[in-house]
Structure formats: structure tokens, C-alpha cells
Short mmCIF file of C-alpha atoms in Angstrom, two decimals:
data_model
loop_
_atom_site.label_atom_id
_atom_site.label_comp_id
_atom_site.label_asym_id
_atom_site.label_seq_id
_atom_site.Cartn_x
_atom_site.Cartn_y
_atom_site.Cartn_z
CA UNK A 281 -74.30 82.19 20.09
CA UNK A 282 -76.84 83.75 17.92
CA UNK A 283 -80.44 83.36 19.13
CA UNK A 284 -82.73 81.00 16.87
CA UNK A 285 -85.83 82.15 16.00
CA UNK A 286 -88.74 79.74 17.70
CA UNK A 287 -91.59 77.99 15.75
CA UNK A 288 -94.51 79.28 17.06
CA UNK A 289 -96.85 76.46 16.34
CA UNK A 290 -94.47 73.93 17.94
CA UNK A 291 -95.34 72.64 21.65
CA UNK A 292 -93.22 74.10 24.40
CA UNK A 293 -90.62 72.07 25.26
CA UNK A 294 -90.93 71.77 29.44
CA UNK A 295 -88.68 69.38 31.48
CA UNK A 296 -90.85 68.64 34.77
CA UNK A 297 -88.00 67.77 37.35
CA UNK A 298 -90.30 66.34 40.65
CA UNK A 299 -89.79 63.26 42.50
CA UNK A 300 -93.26 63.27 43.65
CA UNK A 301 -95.53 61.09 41.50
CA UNK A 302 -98.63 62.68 42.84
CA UNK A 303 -97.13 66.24 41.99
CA UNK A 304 -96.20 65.09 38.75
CA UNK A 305 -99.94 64.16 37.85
CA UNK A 306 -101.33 66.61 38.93
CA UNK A 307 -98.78 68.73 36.83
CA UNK A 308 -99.75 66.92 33.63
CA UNK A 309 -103.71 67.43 34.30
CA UNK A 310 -103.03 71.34 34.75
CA UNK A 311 -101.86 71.14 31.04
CA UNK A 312 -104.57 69.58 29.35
CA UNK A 313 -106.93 71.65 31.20
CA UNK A 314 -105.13 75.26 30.00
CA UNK A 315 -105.01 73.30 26.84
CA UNK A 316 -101.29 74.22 26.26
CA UNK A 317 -99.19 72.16 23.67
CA UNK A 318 -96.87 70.50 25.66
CA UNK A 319 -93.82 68.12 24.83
CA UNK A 320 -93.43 67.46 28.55
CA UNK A 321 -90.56 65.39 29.94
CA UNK A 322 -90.46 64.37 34.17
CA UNK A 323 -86.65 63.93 35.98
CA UNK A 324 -87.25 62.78 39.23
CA UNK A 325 -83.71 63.83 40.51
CA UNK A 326 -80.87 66.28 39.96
CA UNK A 327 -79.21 63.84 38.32
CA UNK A 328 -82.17 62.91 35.79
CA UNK A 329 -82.49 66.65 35.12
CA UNK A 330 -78.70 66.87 34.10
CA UNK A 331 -78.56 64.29 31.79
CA UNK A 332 -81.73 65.18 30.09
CA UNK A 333 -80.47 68.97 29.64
CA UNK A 334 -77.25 68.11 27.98
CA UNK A 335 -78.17 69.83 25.16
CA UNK A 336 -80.00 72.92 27.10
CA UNK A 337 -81.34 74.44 23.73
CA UNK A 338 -83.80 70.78 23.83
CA UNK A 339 -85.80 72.16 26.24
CA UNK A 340 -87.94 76.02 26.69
CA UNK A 341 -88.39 75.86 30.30
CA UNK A 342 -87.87 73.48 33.22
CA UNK A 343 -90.62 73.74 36.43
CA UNK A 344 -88.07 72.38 38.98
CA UNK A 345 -89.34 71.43 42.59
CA UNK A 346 -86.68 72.56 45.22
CA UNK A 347 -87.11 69.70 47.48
CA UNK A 348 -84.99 67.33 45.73
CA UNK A 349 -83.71 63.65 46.96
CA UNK A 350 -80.27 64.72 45.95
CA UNK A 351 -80.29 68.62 46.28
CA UNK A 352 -80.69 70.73 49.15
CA UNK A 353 -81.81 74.86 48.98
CA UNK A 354 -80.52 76.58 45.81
CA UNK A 355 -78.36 73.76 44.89
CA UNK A 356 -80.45 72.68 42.06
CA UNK A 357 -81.13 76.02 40.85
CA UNK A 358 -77.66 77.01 40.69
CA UNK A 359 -76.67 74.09 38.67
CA UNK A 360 -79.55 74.38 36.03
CA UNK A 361 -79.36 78.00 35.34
CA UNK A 362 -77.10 77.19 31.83
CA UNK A 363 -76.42 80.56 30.19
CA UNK A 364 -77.95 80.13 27.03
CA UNK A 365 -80.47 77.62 28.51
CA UNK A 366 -84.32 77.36 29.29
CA UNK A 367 -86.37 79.42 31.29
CA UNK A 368 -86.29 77.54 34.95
CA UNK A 369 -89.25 77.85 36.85
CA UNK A 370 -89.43 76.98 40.92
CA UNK A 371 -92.42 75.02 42.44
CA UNK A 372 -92.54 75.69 46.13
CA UNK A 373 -94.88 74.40 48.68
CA UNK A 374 -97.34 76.07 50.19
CA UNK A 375 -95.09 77.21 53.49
CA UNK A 376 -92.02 77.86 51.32
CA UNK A 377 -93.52 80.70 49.57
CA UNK A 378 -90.62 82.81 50.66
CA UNK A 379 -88.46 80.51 49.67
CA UNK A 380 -89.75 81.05 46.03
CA UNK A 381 -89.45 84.46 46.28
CA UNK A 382 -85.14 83.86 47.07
CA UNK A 383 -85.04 81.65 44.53
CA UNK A 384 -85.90 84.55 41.71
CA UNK A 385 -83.06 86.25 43.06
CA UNK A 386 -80.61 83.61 42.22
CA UNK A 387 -81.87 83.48 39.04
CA UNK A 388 -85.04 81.81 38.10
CA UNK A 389 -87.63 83.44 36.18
CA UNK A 390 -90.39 83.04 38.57
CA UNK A 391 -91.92 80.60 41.16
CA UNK A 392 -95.23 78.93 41.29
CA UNK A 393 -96.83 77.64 44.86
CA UNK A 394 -97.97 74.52 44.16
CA UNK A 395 -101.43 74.07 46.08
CA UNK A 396 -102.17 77.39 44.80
CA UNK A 397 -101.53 77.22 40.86
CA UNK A 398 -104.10 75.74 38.60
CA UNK A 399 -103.93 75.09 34.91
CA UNK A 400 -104.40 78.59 33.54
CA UNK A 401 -101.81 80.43 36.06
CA UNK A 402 -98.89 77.12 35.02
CA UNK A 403 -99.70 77.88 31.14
CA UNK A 404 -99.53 81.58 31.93
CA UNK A 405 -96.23 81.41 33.94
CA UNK A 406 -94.69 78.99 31.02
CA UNK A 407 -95.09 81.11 28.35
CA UNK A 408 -94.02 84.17 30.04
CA UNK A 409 -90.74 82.87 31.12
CA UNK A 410 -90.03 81.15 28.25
CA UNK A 411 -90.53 84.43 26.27
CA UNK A 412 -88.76 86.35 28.51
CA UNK A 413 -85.75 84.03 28.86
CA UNK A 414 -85.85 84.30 24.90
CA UNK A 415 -86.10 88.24 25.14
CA UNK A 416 -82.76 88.36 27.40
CA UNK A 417 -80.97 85.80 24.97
CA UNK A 418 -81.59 88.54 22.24
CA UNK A 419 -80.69 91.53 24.27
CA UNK A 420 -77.16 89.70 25.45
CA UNK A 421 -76.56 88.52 21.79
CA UNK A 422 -76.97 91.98 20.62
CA UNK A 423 -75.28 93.49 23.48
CA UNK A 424 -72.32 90.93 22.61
CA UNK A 425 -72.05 92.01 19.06
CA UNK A 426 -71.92 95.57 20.10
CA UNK A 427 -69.06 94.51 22.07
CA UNK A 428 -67.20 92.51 19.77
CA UNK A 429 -67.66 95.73 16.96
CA UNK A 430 -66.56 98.26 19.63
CA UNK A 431 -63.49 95.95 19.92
CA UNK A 432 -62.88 95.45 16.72
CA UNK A 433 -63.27 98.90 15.66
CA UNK A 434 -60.58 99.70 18.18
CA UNK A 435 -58.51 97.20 17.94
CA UNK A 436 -58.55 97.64 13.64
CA UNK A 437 -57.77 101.43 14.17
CA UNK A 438 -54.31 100.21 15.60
CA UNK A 439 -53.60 97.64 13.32
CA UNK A 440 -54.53 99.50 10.02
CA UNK A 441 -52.91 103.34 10.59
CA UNK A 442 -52.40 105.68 8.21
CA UNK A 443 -49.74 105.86 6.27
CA UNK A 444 -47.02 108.43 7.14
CA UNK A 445 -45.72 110.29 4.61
CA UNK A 446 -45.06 113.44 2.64
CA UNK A 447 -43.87 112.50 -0.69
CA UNK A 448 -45.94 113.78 -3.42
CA UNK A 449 -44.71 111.20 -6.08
CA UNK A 450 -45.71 108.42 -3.54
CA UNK A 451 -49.42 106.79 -3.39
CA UNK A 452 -50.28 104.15 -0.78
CA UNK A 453 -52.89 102.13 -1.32
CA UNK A 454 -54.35 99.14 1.50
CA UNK A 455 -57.02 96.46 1.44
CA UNK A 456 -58.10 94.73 4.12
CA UNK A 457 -60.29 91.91 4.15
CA UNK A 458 -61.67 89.71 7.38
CA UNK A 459 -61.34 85.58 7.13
CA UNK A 460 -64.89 84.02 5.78
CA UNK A 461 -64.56 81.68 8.82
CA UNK A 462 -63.82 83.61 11.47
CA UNK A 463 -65.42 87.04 13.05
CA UNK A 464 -63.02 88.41 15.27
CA UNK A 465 -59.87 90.70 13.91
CA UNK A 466 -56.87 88.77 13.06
CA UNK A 467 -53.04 89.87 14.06
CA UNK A 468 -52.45 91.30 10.14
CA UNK A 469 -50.89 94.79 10.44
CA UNK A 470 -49.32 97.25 8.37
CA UNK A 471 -47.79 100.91 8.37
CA UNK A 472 -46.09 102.55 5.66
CA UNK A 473 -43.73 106.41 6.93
CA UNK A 474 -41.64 108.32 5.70
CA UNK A 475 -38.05 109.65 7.75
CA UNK A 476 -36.73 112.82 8.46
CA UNK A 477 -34.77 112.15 5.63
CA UNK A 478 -36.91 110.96 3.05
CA UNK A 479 -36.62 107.02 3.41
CA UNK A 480 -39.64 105.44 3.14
CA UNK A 481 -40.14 102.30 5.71
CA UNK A 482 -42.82 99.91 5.11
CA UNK A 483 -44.12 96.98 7.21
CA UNK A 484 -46.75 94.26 6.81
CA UNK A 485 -47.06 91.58 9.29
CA UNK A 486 -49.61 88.32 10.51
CA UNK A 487 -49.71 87.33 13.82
CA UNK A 488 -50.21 83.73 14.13
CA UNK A 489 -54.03 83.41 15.20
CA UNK A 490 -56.93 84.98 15.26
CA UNK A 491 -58.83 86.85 18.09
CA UNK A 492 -58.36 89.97 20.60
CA UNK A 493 -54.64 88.75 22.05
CA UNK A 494 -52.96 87.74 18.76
CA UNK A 495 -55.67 91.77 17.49
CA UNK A 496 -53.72 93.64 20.63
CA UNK A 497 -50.10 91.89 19.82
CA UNK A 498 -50.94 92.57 16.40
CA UNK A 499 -51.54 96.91 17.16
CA UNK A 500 -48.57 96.36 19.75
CA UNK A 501 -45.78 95.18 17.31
CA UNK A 502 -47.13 97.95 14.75
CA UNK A 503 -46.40 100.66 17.25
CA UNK A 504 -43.04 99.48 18.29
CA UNK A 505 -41.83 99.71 14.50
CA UNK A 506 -43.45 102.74 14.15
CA UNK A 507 -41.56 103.89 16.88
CA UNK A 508 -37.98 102.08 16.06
CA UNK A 509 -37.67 103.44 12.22
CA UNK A 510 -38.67 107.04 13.36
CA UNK A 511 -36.51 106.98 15.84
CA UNK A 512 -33.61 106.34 13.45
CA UNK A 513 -32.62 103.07 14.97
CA UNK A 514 -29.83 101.31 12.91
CA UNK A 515 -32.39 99.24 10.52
CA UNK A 516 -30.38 95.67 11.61
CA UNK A 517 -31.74 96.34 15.16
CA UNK A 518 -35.30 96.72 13.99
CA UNK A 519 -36.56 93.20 13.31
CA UNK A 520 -34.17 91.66 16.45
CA UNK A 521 -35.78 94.42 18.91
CA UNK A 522 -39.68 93.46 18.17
CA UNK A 523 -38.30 89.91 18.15
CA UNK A 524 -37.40 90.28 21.81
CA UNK A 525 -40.64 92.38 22.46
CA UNK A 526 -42.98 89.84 20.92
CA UNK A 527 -41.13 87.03 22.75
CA UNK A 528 -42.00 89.43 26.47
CA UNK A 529 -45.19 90.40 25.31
CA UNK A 530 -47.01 87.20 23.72
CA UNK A 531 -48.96 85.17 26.35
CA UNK A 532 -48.20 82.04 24.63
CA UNK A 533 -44.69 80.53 24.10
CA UNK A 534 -45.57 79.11 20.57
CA UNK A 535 -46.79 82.36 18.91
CA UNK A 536 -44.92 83.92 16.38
CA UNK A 537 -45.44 86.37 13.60
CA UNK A 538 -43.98 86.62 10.12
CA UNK A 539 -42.94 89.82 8.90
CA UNK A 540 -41.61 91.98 5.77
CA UNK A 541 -40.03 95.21 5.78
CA UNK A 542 -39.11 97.30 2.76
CA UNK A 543 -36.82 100.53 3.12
CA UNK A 544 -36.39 102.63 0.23
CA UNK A 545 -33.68 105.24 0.07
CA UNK A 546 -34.56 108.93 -0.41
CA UNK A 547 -33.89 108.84 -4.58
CA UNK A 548 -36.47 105.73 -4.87
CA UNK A 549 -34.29 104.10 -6.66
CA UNK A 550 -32.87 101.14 -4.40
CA UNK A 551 -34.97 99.12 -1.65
CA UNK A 552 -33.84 96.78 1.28
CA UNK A 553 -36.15 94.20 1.98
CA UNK A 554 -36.27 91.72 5.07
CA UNK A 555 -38.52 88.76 5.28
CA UNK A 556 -39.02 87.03 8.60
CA UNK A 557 -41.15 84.13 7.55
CA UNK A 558 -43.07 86.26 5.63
CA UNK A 559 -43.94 85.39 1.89
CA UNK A 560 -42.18 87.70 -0.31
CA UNK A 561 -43.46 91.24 -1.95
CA UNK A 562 -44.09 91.57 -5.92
CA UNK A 563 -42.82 94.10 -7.76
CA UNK A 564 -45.76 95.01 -10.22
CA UNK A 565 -45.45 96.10 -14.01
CA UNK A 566 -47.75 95.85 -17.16
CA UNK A 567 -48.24 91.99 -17.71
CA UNK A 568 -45.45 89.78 -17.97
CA UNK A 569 -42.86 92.85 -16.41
CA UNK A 570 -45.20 91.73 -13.05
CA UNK A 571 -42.24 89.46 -10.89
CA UNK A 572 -42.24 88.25 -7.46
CA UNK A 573 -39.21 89.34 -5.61
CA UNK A 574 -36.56 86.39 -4.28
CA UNK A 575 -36.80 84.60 -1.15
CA UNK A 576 -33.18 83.35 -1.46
CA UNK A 577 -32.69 85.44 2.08
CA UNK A 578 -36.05 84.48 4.24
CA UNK A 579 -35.37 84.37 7.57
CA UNK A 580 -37.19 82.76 10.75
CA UNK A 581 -40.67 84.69 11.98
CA UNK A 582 -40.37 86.62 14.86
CA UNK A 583 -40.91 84.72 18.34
CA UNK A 584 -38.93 81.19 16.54
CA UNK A 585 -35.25 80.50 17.98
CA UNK A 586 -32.95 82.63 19.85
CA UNK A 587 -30.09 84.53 18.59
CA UNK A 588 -31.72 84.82 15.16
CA UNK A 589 -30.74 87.88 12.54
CA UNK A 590 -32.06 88.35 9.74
CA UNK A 591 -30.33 89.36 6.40
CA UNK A 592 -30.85 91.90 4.01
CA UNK A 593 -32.15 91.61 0.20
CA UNK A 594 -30.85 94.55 -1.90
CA UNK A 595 -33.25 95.08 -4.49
CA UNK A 596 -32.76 97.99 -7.43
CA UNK A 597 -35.60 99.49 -8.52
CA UNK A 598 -36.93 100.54 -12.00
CA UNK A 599 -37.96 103.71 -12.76
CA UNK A 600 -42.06 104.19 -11.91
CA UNK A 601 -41.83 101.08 -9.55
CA UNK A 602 -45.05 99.53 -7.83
CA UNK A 603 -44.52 97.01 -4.60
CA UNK A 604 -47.23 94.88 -3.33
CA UNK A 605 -46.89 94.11 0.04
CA UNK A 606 -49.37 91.08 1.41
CA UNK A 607 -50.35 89.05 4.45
CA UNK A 608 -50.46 84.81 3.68
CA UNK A 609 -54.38 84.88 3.43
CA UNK A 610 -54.10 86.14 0.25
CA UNK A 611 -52.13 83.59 -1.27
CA UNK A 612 -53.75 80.41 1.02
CA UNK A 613 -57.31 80.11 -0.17
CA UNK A 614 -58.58 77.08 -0.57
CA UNK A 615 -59.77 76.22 -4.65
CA UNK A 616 -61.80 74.15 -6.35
CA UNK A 617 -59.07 71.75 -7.00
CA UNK A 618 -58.15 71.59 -3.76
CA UNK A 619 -54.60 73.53 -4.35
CA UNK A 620 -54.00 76.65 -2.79
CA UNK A 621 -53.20 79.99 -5.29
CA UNK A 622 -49.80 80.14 -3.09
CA UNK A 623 -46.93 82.62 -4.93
CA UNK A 624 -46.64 81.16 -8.08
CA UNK A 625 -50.49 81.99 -8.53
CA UNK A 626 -50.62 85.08 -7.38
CA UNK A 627 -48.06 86.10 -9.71
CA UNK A 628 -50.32 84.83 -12.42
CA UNK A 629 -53.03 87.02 -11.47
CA UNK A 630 -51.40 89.71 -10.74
CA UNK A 631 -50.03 89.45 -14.60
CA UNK A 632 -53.37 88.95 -16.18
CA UNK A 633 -55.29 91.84 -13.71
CA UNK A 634 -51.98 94.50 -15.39
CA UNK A 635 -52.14 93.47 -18.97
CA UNK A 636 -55.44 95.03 -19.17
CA UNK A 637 -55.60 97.43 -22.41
CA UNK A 638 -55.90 100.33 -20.22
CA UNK A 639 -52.67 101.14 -17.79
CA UNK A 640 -53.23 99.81 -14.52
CA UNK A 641 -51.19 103.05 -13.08
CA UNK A 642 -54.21 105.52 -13.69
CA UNK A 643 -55.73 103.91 -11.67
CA UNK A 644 -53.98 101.54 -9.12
CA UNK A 645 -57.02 101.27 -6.34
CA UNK A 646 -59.33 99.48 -9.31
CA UNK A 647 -56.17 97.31 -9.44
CA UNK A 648 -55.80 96.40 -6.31
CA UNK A 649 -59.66 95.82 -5.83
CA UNK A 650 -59.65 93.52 -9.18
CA UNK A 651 -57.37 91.27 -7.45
CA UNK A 652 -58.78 91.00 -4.21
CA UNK A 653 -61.82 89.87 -6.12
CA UNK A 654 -60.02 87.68 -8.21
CA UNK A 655 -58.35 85.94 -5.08
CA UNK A 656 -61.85 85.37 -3.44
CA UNK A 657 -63.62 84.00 -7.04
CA UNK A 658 -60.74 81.46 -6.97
CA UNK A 659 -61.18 80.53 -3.12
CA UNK A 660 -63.90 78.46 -1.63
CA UNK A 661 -62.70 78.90 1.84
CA UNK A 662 -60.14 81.68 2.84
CA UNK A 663 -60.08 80.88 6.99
CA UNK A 664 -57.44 83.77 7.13
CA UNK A 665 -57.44 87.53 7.26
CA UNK A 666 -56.03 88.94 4.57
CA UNK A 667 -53.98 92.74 4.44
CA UNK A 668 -52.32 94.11 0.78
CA UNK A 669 -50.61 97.74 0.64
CA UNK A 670 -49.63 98.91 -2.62
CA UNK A 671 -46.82 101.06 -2.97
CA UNK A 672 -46.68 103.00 -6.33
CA UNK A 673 -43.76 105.46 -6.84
CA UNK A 674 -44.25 108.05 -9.96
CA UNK A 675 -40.80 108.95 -10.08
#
């Protein structure tokens, strides 16, 4: 939760939870003589306190009294110690002085004796707590995000690699881009190497979700066909293997994650594509030449039904070919009209961004960036992560 910034001219907010009446006076006197803006509220139970703190960000600090009609020692304090809640303050008695003491280490922010505290030592206490409690909130927001980059960082290293290969008539090009709504790392992933003999494998790939399990299933799938295709696997056993691992691996029996592959023989000229779930790849050209290859062949995501295979599209290539390979958040954004761009759009686009009096090949990265930027013009909510890799072959 990010920490809000306070008003300083507003009154502090302080929940007085005593069941003595002649306490609670005397309480409200100590106020108005330190002449401290309060918006003070009395609970004279447990139960009163809970209700009245279920939103804890309503209240800065609560001065609780430990002897309680229906709480007994630290039982109190325990419950009202909320995370991102007030400041909590103890009022002991006069002999239970040590007892105030304990009750910092469980976690209040300080105690106050009552026959001893007047209205300038309350005020003081208040506003010290509350300002500490606010100082912590900061330090363990920013601690958090530290956390949640230093995750991100690593888990983003695994999902987005790079690319594999020695062909000098081969550029690879990759965008990613986080969901607007989200802030953790999705499961999109992608690798592009190149064989022992040449063939160039390709993978791009969305784990269903978003957050540090679907992030690590994500980075573990990516490595497995890494591993499989270097190996020299037979290709069929590729997608059914990291079926099986996803289905061990995933802590979840409903996730899945749709997938494309694209295997291009050593003379560039012919490609085998496999789609599990997965929207289908565009083959890009100057304007109109732009098409969006066939899903006559898609086949089930990985993790969905048992048994499953999925079949091969044989796709010949032209000479000086260009593949764009893309997770769904590029083609799901939300528009004005309330459609989404889906395929059909994209393949629009992708026409108008090539027909551009200049060739799009001299410079495929602007390309690929004027897209993305046309995608997120056209959206006005993309929840999902989004991954393109360009593949542009000069041969």
C-alpha cells in the first residue's frame, strides 16, 4: 500500500479506548489544555475499538488502556496492532509501569502512566508516535518496492534472454511492455537460438496470470525449451514435454499457457509453426504484402486436456521474410468503442505502420516501436503484459 501523505493542518485522528468514565475525562481535559487539535473518539471495550477501526487508516493513533472488561494482558494490543494501522499507545496505571514497558515490546509505540501524564507529555507522546508509525509505513513501503524491483529484475532476466544465434543475415528484435493495471511481471516469455545446424527455433509464450508464480513458471518453461531444441529433441516432442512439465510444475490445476513456436530450416526458406492456444504470428511486408499467418491448425494451450498433440503448419517463406511473433496483450486492449484491436486489427496496423514512404527494413526497431505506440494510442486499458520479437531475415 503506498503511504498517503498527511494534511498537516488537520486534527489528529485519536481513538480513546477506556472503560473508565473518569479516565476518559480527564483524557479529554489533557487535550484542551496542550491545546492539540483533536478529532477524538472513546470505545469503552475491545469490541467498541474493533468496530470503530474497521477502516484502520480512519484513525492516527489509539491510547488504549490495558485493563479492559473484555481483554486480559496483551490481548488487546495484539489484536489492534493492524499493519498498516495507527500508532497504538498503552495507558498503564501507576503500579503497572512495567507492564507498559512489555507492552512496547509487543509492539506499541510507547506507554503513558496515567497519574503521571499531564496535557503537554499526552500531546507530546501523540504526535511522536503518530509520526513515527508514519516514518516506518514509508520505510516498509520503500523497502517493499525494493523488493518487488529486485524480483522483478530477476525474474525479467529469465523470462526475456538473449537471443541465441550466429547468423549474420538474421536480426532479432523484442519489445516488452508491463500491463497499465498491474505492477508485478506477467508469465510472457520468449527466446529465439540457433542449432548446431543452422535451424533457427523461436518461442513466445503467456502464462495465464500475472504475479511471481505464473513470473517463475513463466522463466521455468523458457528454460526447458531452451534446453529441448538444443538438445536436438525430435521437434513433435517439444510442445508435449513442457506440456507435462507445466502440468508437474504449476501450483494450480487451472493454469495453462498458450504458446507459438516457429522453426526455420537452415536455407531460411521454409518455417514450421505450432500454435498451442496462442494467436498466430504475421508475416510482415511493405503495406498490403503485411498477412497474418493461418490458424486453420491451433491447438489446445499447454496445461488443457490430456493426451493432446499438436500439429504442424508448413509455411514457405519469401525471399527477405520478417515474422512477428506476439503475446495476446497486444492484440486485447480495450478501445474507445469498446472493441478490442484483436487480429484482424493488428493486421491493419501493422499495414499502415509498413507502407510508410521510407522502407520499414532499414530500420525495423523504429518499426516495431511505431506499433507498440500505435497499439497503446488505440487502448484505454491494456490489463495485460504484452511481449513482440521480430524476426527479420536478409537473405
Amino acid at each position: 500500500m503506498e503511504p498517503v501523505e498527511p494534511d498537516a493542518s488537520a486534527p489528529l485522528r485519536v481513538l480513546l479506548v477506556e472503560d473508565d468514565d473518569a479516565d476518559a475525562v480527564l483524557v479529554t481535559e489533557h487535550f484542551t489544555d496542550a491545546d492539540l487539535a483533536v478529532d477524538l473518539q472513546r470505545a469503552e471495550s475491545l469490541a467498541d475499538a474493533e468496530a470503530a477501526l474497521h477502516d484502520p487508516e480512519a484513525v492516527d493513533c489509539v491510547l488504549l488502556d490495558l485493563a479492559l472488561p473484555d481483554a486480559h494482558g496483551f490481548e488487546g494490543l495484539r489484536r489492534l496492532l493492524y499493519t498498516d494501522g495507527p500508532a497504538v499507545l498503552v495507558l498503564t496505571g501507576l503500579r503497572d509501569e512495567q507492564l507498559g514497558a512489555d507492552a512496547v515490546g509487543v509492539g506499541a509505540q510507547d506507554y503513558l502512566v496515567k497519574d503521571l501524564v499531564d496535557g503537554p507529555s499526552l500531546a507530546r507522546a501523540v504526535r511522536y508516535a503518530v509520526e513515527r508509525r508514519r516514518s516506518d509505513r514509508v520505510r516498509r513501503a520503500l523497502r517493499d518496492a525494493r523488493l518487488r524491483a529486485d524480483e522483478n529484475a530477476r525474474l525479467e532476466r529469465g523470462l526475456l534472454p538473449t537471443p541465441l544465434i550466429e547468423d549474420p543475415e538474421m536480426r532479432v528484435l523484442a519489445r516488452y511492455e508491463p500491463g497499465t493495471e498491474q505492477t508485478l511481471l506477467g508469465g510472457d516469455f520468449y527466446d529465439v537460438v540457433e542449432g548446431s545446424d543452422g535451424t533457427l527455433h523461436a518461442v513466445i509464450g503467456d502464462v495465464c496470470g500475472h504475479g511471481p508464480d505464473e513470473a517463475a513458471l513463466g522463466v521455468s518453461l523458457r528454460i526447458a525449451w531452451r534446453t529441448l531444441v538444443l538438445s536436438g529433441i525430435d521437434p513433435d516432442r517439444v510442445l508435449p514435454t513442457m506440456h507435462e512439465l507445466l502440468v508437474h510444475e504449476r501450483n494450480q490445476p487451472t493454469l495453462f499457457t498458450t504458446l507459438a513456436t516457429a522453426t526455420v530450416e537452415p536455407g531460411r526458406e521454409r518455417m514450421t509453426l505450432r500454435l498451442a492456444g496462442h494467436p498466430p504470428p504475421a508475416l510482415v511486408g511493405e503495406g498490403q504484402d503485411t498477412s497474418m499467418l493461418s490458424t486453420e491448425r491451433l491447438g489446445l494451450p499447454l496445461g488443457v486436456g490430456e493426451g493432446v498433440s499438436w500439429t504442424p503448419l508448413e509455411v514457405e517463406l519469401p525471399k527477405k521474410w520478417a515474422l512477428l511473433l506476439y503475446t495476446d496483450g497486444l492484440i486485447e486492449g480495450r478501445q474507445v468503442s469498446g472493441d478490442v484491436l484483436w487480429t484482424d486489427g493488428l493486421l491493419d496496423l501493422l499495414r499502415e505502420v509498413t507502407a510508410g514512404p521510407a522502407p520499414w527494413r532499414d530500420d525495423p526497431g523504429t518499426m516495431l516501436d511505431a506499433v507498440m505506440e500505435r497499439v497503446r494510442s488505440l487502448s484505454t486499458a491494456r490489463p495485460d503484459d504484452v511481449a513482440a520479437v521480430l524476426l527479420v531475415s536478409d537473405k
